Coordinates of C-alpha atoms in Angstrom, one line a residue:
X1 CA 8.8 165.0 125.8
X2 CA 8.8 162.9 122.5
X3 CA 12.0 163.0 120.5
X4 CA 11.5 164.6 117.6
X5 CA 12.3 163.1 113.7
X6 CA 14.7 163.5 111.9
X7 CA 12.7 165.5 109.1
X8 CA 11.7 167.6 112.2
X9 CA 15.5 168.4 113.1
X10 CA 16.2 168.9 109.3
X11 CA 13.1 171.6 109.0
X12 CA 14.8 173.6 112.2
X13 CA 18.3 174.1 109.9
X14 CA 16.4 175.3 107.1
X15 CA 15.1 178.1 109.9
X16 CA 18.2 178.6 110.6
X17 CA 19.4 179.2 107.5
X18 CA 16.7 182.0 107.0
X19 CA 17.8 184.1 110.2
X20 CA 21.4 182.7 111.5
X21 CA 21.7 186.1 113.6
X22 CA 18.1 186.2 115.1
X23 CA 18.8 184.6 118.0
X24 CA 21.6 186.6 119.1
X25 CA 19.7 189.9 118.6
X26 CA 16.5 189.1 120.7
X27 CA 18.6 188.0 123.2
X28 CA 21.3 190.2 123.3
X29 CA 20.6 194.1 121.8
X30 CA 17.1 193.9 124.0
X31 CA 15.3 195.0 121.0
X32 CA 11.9 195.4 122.1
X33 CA 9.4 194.6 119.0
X34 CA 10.9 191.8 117.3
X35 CA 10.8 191.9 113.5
X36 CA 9.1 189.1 111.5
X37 CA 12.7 187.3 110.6
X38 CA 13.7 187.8 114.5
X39 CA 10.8 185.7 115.4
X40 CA 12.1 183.5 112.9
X41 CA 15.0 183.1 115.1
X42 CA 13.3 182.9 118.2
X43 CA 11.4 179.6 117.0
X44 CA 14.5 178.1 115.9
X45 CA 15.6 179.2 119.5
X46 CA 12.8 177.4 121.0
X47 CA 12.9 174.6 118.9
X48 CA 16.7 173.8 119.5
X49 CA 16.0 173.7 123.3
X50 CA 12.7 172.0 123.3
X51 CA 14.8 169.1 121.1
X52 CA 18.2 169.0 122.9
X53 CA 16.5 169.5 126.2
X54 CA 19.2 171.7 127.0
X55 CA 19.8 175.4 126.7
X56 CA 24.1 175.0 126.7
X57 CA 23.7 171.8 123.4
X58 CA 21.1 174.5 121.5
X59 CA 23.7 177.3 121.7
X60 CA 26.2 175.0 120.5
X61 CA 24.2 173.7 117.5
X62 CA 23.3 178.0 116.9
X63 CA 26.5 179.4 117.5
X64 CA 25.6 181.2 120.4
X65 CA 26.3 181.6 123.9
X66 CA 23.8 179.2 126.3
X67 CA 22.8 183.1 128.2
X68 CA 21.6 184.0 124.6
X69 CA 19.3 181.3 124.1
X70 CA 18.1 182.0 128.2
X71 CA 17.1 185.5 127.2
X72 CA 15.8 184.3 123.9
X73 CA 13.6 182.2 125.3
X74 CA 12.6 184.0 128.0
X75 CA 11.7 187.1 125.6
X76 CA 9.5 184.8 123.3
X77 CA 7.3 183.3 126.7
X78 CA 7.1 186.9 127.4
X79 CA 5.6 187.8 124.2
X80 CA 3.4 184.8 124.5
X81 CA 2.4 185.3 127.9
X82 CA 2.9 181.7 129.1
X83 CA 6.1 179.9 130.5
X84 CA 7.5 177.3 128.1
X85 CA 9.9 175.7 129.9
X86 CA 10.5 173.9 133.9
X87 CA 13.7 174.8 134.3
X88 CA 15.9 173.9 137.1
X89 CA 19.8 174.0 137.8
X90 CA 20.8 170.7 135.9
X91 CA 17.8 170.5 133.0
X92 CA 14.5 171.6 131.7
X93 CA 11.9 170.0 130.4
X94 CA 8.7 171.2 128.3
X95 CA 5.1 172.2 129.6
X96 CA 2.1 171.4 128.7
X97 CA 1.9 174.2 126.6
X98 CA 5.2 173.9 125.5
X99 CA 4.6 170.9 124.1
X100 CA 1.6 172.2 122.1
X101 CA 3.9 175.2 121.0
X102 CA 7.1 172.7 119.9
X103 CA 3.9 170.9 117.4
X104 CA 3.2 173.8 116.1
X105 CA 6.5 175.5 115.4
X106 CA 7.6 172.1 113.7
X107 CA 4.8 172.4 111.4
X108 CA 5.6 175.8 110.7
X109 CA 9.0 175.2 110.1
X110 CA 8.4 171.7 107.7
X111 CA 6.7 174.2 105.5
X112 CA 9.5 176.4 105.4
X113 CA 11.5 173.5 104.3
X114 CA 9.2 172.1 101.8
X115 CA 9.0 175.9 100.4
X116 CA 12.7 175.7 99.9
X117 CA 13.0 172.2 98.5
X118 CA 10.0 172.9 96.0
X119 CA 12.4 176.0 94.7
X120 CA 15.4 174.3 94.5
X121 CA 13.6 171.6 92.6
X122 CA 12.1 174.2 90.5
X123 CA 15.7 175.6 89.6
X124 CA 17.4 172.1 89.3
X125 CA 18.4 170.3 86.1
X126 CA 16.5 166.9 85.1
X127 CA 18.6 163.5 85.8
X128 CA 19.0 160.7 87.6
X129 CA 16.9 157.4 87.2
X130 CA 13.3 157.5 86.5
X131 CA 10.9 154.5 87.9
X132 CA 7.7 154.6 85.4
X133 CA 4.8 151.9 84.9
X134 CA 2.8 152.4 81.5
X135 CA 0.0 150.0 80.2
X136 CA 1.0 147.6 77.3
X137 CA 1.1 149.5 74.2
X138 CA 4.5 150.0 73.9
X139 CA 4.6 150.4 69.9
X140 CA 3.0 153.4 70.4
X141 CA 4.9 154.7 73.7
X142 CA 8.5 153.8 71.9
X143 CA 8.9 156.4 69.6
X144 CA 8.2 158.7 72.0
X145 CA 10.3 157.7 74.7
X146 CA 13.1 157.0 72.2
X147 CA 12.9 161.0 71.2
X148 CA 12.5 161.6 74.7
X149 CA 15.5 159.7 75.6
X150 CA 17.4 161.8 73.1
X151 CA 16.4 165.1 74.4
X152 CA 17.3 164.1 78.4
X153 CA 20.3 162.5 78.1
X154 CA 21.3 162.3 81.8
X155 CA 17.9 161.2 82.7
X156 CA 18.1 157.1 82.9
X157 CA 14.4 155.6 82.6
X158 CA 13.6 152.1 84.1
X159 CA 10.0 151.4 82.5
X160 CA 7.5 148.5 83.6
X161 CA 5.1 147.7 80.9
X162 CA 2.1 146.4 82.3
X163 CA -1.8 146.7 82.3
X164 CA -1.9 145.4 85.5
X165 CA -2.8 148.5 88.5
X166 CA 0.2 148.6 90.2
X167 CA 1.1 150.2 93.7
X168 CA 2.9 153.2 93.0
X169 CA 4.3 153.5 96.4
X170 CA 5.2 149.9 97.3
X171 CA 6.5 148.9 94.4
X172 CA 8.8 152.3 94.3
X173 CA 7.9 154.2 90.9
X174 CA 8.3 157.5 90.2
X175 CA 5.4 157.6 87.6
X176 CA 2.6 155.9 86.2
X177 CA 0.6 156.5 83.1
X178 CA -3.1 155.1 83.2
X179 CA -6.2 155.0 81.5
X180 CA -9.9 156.0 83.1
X181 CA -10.4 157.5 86.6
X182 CA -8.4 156.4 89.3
X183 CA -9.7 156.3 93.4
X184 CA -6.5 156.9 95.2
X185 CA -5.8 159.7 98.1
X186 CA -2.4 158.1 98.3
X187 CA -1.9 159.9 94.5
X188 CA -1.9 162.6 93.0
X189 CA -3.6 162.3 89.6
X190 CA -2.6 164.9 85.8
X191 CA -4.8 164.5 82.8
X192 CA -2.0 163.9 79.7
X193 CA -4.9 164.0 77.2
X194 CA -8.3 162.9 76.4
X195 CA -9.4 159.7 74.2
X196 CA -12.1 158.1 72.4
X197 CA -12.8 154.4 72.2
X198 CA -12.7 153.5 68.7
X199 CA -13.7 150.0 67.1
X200 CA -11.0 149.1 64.1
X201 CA -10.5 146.2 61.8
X202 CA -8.0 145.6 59.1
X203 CA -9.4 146.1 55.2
X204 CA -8.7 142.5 54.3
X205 CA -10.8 141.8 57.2
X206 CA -13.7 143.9 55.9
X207 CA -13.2 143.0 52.2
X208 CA -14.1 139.2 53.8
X209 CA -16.6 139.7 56.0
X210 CA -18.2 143.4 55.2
X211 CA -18.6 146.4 57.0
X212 CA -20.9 146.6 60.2
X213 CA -23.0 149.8 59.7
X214 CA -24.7 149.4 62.8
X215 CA -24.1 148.1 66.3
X216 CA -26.2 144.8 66.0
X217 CA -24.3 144.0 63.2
X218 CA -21.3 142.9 65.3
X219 CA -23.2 139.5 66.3
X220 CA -22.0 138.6 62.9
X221 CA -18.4 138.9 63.4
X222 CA -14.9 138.3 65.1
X223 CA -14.1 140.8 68.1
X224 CA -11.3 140.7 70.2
X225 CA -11.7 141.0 73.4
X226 CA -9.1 142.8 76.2
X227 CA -9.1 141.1 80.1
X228 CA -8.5 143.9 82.8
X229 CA -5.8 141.9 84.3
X230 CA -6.4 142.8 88.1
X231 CA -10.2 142.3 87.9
X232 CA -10.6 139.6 85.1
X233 CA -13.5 141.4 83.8
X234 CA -13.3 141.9 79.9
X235 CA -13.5 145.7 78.9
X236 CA -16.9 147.0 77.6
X237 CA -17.4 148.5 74.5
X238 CA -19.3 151.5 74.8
X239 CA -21.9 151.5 72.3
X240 CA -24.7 153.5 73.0
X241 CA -27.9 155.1 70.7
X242 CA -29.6 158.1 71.3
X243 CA -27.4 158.2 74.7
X244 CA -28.9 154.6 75.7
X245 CA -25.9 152.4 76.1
X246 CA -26.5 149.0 74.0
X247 CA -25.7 145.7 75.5
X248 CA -24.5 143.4 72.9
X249 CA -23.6 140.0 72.9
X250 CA -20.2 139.9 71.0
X251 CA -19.1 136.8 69.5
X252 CA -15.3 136.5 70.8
X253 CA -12.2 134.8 68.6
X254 CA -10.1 135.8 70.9
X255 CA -9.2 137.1 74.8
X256 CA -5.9 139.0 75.8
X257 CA -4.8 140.8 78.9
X258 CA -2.7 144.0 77.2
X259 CA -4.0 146.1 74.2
X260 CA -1.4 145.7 71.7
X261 CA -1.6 142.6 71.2
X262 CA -4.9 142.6 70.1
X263 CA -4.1 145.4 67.6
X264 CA -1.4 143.6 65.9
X265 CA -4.5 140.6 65.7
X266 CA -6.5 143.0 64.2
X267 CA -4.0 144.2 61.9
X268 CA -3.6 140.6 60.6
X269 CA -7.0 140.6 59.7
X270 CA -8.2 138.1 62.2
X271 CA -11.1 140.5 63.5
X272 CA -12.3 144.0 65.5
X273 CA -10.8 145.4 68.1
X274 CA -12.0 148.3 70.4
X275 CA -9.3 150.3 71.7
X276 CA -8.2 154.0 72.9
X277 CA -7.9 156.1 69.5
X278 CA -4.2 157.4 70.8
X279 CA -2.9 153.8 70.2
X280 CA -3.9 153.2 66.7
X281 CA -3.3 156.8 65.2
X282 CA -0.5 155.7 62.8
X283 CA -2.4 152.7 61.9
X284 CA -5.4 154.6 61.1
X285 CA -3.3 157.6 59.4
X286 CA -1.5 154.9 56.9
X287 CA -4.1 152.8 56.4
X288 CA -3.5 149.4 57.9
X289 CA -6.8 149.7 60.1
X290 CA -9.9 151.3 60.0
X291 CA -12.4 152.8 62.2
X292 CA -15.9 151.8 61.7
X293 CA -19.3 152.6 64.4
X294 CA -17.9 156.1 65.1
X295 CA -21.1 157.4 65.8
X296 CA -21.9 154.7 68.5
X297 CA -18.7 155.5 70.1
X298 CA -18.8 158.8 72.1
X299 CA -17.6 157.7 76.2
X300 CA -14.4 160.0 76.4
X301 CA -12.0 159.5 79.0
X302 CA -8.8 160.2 80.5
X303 CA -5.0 159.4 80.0
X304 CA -3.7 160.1 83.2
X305 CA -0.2 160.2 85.1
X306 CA -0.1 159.6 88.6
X307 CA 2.5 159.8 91.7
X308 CA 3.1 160.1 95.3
X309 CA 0.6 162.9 97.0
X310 CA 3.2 163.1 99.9
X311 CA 6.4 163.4 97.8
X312 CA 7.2 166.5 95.9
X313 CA 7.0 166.1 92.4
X314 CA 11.0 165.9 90.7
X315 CA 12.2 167.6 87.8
X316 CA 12.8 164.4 86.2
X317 CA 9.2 163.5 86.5
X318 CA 7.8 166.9 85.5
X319 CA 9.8 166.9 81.9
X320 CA 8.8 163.5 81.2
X321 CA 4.7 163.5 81.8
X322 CA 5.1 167.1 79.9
X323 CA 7.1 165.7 77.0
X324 CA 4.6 162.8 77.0
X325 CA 1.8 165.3 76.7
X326 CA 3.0 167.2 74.1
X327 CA 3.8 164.7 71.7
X328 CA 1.1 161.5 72.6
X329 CA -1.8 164.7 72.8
X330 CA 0.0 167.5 70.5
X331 CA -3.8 168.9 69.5
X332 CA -4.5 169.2 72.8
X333 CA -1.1 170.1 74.4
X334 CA -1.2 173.0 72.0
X335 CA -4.9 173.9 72.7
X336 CA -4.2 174.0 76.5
X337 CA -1.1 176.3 75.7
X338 CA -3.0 178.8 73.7
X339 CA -5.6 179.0 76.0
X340 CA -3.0 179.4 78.5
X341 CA -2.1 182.6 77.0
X342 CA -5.1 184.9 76.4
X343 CA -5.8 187.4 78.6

């Protein structure tokens, strides 16, 4: 027989835990129809053995006589109609269908635990250190996480700033925040908020060199262009007309690998930039850039957290992409919310 895992021995106590006197009743009152949380106890039973390969270490580890977990046993092969166990005077040792029967009870009994992590979770207070990669646009995420920072105090973030794709899993974070679609089975994937592309320039920069009016018109001026990092491919603007996209030939001043940087370039006048309308907002609402093309500019897509699909999500995590939400998407956050409540 294989010797079980850890998590596997961990599962059985949560069992346990559920129906401490199960055990003792099927084997002991000779109740005849065992109830739902007796059976319960009788896997637990069976599990115990099938692990410790011994009927005396399972009583033990229960609390109950090594006769107890003999009648236990023998009630649940009754039940099941087929014989569990070869015993003989000095050990026993699983059959074949034993063996199927111990997979299947230490599936069962891994969900039980997961059931009963996912509600302490759900009842436990945020803290501890946080692990979270976010692209480069930090000017933007600051404020944010600042405020966030004041409002979880006992919640320590450790934050990677980079446009590059990490590897969640290998490289240990908690959390990452993304733009686009993401091909992973290894993650699970949360949309934060949906964004435009939006082409901006400072007005110095337009009061030199006009206003483009239509998509063409950029072959007459400075862009700035962003490098995907991981792929070296520069990002596409996506112009399009009457829903044909346009393939133009911009003229480049300059190439970068993160986003903000080229903001702060366009800012200084120094050309157009095309970038996610979530990171230029402010710099829209106050004035020191401006949005031109708009209606050229209509490929929506996706601000995205990701994590681990085999880990349960922490309470840490779960206050932090919501906060992020709420205040990076508040239209939308608040939309979602008030949908959320009609009947």
């Amino acid at each position: 027989m294989t010797t079980p895992d850890r998590a596997s021995r961990s599962a059985v106590s949560a069992t346990a835990r559920l129906a401490p006197a199960a055990p003792a009743a099927v084997g002991e009152t000779g109740a005849s129809s065992p109830g739902a949380m007796d059976r319960f106890g009788s896997l637990n039973v069976f599990v115990r053995a099938a692990e410790t390969r011994s009927f005396t270490e399972a009583g033990r580890q229960l609390g109950i006589s090594s006769s107890a977990v003999g009648k236990a046993i023998s009630r649940l092969e009754g039940r099941l109609g087929v014989r569990l166990f070869h015993r003989s005077t000095r050990s026993i040792a699983l059959t074949p269908e034993g063996a199927i029967f111990l997979t299947r009870c230490q599936r069962i009994i891994g969900e039980i635990e997961a059931a009963e992590t996912e509600l302490a979770l759900a009842n436990a207070e945020p803290r501890g250190r946080l692990r979270v990669s976010m692209p480069m646009v930090s000017t933007l995420m600051m404020p944010v996480i600042g405020a966030f920072m004041t409002a979880y105090p006992d919640i320590t973030l450790d934050i990677d700033f980079s446009d590059r794709m990490v590897d969640v899993i290998e490289e240990g974070f908690d959390v990452a925040t993304r733009t686009g679609d993401v091909a992973d089975s290894t993650l699970i994937t949360r949309t934060m908020g949906a964004f435009r592309q939006v082409i901006v320039g400072s007005p110095a920069y337009f009061a030199r060199r006009g206003v483009p009016t239509e998509p063409e018109q950029l072959r007459e001026h400075a862009c700035l262009q962003h490098r995907f990092p991981t792929t070296g491919k520069l990002r596409r603007w996506p112009l399009s007309r009457d829903g044909e996209t346009l393939d133009i030939d911009l003229p480049t001043v300059a190439i970068v690998t993160a986003v903000e940087p080229l903001i702060l370039l366009a800012e200084q006048g120094l050309g157009l930039v095309c970038a996610p309308d979530f990171t230029v907002r402010a710099r829209l609402a106050e004035g020191s850039l401006v949005a031109v093309l708009e209606p050229f500019l209509d490929s929506p897509s996706a601000f995205r957290a990701l994590w681990p699909s085999g880990r349960q999500m922490s309470p840490k995590a779960r206050v932090f992409i919501d906060y992020l939400t709420e205040h990076l998407f508040p239209a939308q956050a608040s939309a979602t919310a008030v949908k959320a409540q009609l009947p």
